[in-house]
Short mmCIF file of C-alpha atoms in Angstrom, two decimals:
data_model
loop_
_atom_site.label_atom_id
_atom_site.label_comp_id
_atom_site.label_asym_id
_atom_site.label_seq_id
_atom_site.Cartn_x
_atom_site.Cartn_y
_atom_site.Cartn_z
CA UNK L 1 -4.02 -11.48 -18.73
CA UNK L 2 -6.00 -9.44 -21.16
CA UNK L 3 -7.99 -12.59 -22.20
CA UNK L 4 -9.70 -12.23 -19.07
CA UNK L 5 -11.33 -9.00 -19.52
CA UNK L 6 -14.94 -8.92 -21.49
CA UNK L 7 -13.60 -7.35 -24.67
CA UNK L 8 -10.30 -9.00 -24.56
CA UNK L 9 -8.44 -5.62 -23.61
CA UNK L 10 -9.57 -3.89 -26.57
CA UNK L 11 -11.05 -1.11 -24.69
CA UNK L 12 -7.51 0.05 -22.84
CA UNK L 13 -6.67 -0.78 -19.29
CA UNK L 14 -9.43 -1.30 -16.98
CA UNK L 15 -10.49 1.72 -15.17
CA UNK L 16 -9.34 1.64 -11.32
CA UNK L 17 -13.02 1.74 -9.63
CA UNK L 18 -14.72 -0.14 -12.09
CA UNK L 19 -16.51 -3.35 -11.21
CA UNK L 20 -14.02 -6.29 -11.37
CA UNK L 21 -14.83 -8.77 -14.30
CA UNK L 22 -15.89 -11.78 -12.45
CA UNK L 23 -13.30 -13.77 -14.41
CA UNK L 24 -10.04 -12.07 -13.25
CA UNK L 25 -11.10 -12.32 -9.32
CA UNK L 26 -12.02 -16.34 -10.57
CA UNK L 27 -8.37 -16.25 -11.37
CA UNK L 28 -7.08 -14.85 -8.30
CA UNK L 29 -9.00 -17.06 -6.53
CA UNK L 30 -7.42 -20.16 -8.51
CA UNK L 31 -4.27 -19.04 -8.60
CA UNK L 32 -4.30 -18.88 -5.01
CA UNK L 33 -5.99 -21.82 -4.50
CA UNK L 34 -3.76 -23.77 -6.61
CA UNK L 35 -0.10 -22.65 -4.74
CA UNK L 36 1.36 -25.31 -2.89
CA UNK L 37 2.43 -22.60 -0.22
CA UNK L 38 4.27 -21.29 1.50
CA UNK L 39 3.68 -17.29 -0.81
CA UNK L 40 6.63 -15.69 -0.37
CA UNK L 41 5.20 -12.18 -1.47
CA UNK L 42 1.82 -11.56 -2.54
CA UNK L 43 0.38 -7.99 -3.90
CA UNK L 44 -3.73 -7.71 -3.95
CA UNK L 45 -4.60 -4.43 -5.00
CA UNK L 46 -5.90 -2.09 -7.70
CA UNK L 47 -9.34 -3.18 -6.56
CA UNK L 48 -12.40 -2.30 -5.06
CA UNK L 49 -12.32 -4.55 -2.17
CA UNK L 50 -15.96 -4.08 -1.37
CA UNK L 51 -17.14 -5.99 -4.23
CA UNK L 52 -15.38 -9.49 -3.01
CA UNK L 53 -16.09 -9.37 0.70
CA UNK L 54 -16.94 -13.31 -0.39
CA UNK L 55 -13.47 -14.09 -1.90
CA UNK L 56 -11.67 -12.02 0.50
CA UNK L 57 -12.71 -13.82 3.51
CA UNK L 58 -11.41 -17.24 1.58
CA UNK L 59 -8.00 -15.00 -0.11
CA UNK L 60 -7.31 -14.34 3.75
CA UNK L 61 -7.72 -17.79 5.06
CA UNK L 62 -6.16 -19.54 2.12
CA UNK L 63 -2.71 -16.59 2.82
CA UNK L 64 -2.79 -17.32 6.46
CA UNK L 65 -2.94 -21.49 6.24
CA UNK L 66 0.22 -21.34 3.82
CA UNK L 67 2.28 -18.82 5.59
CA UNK L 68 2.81 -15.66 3.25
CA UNK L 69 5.70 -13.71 3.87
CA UNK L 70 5.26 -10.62 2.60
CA UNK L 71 1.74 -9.25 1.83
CA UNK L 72 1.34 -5.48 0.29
CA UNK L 73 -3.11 -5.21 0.43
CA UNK L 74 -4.96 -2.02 -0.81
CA UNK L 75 -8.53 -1.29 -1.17
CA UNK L 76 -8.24 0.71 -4.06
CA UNK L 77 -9.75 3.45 -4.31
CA UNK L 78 -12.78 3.31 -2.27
CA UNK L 79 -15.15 2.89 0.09
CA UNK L 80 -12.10 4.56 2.43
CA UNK L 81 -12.66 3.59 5.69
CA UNK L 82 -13.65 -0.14 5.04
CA UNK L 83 -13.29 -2.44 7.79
CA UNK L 84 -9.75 -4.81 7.44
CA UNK L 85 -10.93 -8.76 8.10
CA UNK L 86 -9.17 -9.59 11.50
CA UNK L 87 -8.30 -13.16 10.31
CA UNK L 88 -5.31 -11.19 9.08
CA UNK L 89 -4.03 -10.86 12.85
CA UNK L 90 -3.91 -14.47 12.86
CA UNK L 91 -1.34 -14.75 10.29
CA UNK L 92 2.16 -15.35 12.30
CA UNK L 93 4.26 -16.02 8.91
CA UNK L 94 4.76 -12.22 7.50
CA UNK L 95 7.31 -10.36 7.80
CA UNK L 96 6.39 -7.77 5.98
CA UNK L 97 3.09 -5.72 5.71
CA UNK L 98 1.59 -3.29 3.71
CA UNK L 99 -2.04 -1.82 4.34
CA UNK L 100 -3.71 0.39 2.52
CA UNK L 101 -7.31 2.45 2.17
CA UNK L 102 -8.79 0.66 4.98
CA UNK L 103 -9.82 1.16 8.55
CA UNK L 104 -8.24 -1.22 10.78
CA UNK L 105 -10.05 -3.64 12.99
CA UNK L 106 -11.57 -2.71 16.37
CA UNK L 107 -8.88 -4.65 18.32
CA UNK L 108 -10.61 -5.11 21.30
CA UNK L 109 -12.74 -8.15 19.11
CA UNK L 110 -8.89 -9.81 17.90
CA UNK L 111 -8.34 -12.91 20.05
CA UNK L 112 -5.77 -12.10 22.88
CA UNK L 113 -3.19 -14.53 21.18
CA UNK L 114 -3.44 -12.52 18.07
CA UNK L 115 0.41 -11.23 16.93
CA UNK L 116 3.10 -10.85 14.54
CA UNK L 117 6.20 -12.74 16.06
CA UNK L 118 7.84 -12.73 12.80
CA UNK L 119 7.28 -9.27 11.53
CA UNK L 120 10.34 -6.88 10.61
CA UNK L 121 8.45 -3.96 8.31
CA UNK L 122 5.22 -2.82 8.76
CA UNK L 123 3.22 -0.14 6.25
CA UNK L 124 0.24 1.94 7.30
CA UNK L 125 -0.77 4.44 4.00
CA UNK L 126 -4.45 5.93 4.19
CA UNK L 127 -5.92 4.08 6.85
CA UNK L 128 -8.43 4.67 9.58
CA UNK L 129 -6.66 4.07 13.08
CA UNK L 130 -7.90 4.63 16.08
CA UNK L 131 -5.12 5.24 18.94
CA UNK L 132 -5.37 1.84 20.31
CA UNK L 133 -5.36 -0.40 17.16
CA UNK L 134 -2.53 1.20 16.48
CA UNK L 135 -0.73 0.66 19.66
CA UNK L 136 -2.47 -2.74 19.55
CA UNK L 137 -0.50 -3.47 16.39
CA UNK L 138 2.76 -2.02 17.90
CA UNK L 139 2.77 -4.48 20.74
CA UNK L 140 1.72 -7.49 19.05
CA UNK L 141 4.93 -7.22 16.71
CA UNK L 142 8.15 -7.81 18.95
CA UNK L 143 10.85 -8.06 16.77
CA UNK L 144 9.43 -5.38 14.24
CA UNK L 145 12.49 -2.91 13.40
CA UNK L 146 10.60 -0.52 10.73
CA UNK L 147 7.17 1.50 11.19
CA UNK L 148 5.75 3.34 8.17
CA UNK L 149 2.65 5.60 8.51
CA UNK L 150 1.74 7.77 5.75
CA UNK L 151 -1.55 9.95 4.38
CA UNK L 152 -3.23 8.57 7.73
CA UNK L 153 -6.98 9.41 7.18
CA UNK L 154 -7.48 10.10 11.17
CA UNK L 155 -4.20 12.71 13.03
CA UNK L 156 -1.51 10.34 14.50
CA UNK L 157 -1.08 10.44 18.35
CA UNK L 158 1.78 8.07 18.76
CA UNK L 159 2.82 6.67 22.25
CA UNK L 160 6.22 4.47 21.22
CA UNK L 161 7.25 1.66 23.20
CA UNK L 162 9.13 -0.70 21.53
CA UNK L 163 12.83 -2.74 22.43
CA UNK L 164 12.89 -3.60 18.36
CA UNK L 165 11.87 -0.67 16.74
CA UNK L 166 14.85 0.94 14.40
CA UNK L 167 13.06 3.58 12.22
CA UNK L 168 10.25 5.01 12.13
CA UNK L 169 8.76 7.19 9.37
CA UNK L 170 5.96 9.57 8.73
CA UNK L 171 4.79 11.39 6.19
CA UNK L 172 2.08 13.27 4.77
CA UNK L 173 0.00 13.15 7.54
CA UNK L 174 -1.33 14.91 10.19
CA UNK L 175 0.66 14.58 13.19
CA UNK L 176 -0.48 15.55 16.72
CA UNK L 177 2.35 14.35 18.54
CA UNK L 178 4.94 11.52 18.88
CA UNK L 179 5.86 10.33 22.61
CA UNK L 180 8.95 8.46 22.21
CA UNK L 181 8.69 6.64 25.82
CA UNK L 182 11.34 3.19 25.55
CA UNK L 183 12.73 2.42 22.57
CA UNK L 184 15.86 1.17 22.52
CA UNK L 185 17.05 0.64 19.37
CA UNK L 186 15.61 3.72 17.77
CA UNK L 187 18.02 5.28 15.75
CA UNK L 188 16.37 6.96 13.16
CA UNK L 189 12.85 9.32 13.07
CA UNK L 190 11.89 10.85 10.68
CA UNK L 191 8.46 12.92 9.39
CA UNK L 192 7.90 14.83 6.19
CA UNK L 193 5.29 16.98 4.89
CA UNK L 194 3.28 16.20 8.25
CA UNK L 195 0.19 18.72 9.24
CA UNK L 196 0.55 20.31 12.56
CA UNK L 197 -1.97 19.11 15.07
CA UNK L 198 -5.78 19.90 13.71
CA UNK L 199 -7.59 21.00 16.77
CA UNK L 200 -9.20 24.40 17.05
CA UNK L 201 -7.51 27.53 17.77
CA UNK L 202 -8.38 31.58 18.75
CA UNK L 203 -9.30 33.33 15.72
CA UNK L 204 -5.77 34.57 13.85
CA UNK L 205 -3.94 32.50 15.61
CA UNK L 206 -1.05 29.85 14.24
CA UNK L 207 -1.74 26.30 14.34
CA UNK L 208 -0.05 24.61 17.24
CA UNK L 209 2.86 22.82 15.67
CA UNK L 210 3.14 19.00 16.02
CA UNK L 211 4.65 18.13 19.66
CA UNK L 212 7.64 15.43 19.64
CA UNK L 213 8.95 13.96 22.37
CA UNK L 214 12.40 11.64 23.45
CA UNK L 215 12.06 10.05 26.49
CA UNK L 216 14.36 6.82 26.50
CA UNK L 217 16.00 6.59 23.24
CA UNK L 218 19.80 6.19 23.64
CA UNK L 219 20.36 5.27 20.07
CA UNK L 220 18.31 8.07 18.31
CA UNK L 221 21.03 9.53 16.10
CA UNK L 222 19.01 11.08 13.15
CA UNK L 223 15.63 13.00 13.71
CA UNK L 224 14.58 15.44 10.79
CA UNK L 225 12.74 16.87 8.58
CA UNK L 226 12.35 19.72 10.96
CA UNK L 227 10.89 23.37 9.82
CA UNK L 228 10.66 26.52 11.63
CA UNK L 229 7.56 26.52 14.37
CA UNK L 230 6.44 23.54 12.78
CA UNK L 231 7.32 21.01 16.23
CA UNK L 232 7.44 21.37 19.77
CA UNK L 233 10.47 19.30 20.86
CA UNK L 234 10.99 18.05 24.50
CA UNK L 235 14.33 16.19 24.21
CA UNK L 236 16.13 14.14 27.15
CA UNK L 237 19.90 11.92 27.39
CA UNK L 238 19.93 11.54 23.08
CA UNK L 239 22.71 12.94 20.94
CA UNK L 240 20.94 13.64 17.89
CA UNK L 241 21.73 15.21 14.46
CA UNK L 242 19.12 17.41 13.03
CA UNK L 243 18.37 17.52 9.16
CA UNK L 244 16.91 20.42 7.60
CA UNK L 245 15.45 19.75 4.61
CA UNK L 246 16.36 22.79 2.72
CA UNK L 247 20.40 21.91 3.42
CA UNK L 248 20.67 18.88 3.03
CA UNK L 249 22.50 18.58 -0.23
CA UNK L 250 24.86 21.19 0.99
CA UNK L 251 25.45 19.18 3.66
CA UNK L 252 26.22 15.38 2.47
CA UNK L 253 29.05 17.63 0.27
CA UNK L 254 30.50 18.45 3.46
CA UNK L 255 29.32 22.34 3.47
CA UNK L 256 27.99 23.46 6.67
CA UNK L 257 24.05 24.71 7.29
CA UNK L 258 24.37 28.21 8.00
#
């Protein structure tokens, strides 16, 4: 697709940032356009979002009227904290969702009938969330069975109810604390490289680590990486193995963490 760019390519790849030649988000826009539907997986990103609001608008409608499937969307690399459409909570087909660089919607504006009936896998990486959009999201997606929530821009205060719910990951993030309340079908949590809970503390004092909590989860069996005073862990009814990070190759050869 080199032919699109002003100097047919001759100058190297285009710089992630820079403004979009007008031709290459005409051909987005046409390809789009063009697709009979239904997209089974569509990637829009390495782009400044900001620049299109226009097209994006139309990209949005045009995904949502012929059911995509699968949609991975970044707003590469900045502004960070611009505002996702909310025509994308109308879109009932995906089952799989990736967000990324933006700040999610003020839910209390998305229609009431707003949901994701069909969605299974659900990406959150460097967004803005506030506790409710997030929770807003969670309930609106009943049959969703994996929750991914990484380099969150604002700390992640999670409150989990969910009979679907299967895994849930975090990482690279700050976490304040995870409230595991109902879930089910939980059988796997994990969190890596997470930042213990940002809130001010007495001069040479420790952080306070993150705080996790099972309440109802009867099929958690796997809940790691843990590290030494790095969670606060109030644990009811759950058989659980822990994983520590620095055994585990010792221990998928059978050895035994000392």
């Amino acid at each position: 697709d080199s032919h699109l760019l002003p100097d047919g390519g001759a100058s190297g790849p285009l710089i992630i940032g820079a403004p979009s030649p007008r031709a290459v988000t005409a051909a987005v826009s046409s390809a789009l356009a063009a697709h009979p539907g239904p997209f089974r997986c569509v990637h829009l990103t390495c782009s400044t979002m900001e620049e299109h609001r226009g097209e994006l608008s139309r990209w949005l409608d045009i995904l949502v009227a012929k059911g995509v499937k699968e949609l991975v969307f970044v707003n590469r690399p900045w502004p960070m904290d611009l505002r996702l459409p909310s025509t994308l909570f109308s879109c009932a087909s995906l089952t799989r969702l990736y967000l990324g660089v933006w700040r999610l919607p003020d839910t209390t504006t998305v229609p009431r009938g707003a949901r994701f009936p069909n969605l299974l896998e659900l990406g959150l990486c460097m967004n803005v969330m506030e506790d409710r959009d997030l929770a807003f999201m969670l309930d609106r997606s009943p049959v969703l069975e994996f929750l991914l929530i990484m380099w969150s821009q604002t700390g992640v205060r999670l409150r989990l109810v969910s009979q679907s719910l299967r895994c849930l990951q975090l990482a690279l993030t700050c976490l304040q604390y995870i409230d595991v309340v109902d879930a089910p079908r939980l059988e796997r949590l994990f969190q890596w490289e997470t930042v213990p809970r940002a809130e001010p503390t007495p001069p040479g004092n420790k952080k306070r680590p993150s705080w996790i909590k099972i309440g109802r989860a009867p099929n958690l069996r796997v809940l790691g990486y843990l590290e030494p005073g790095g969670q606060e862990l109030g644990i009811s009814n759950t058989i659980i193995v822990f994983i520590c990070p620095w055994c585990i190759a010792g221990w998928e050869q059978g050895e035994h963490c000392p």
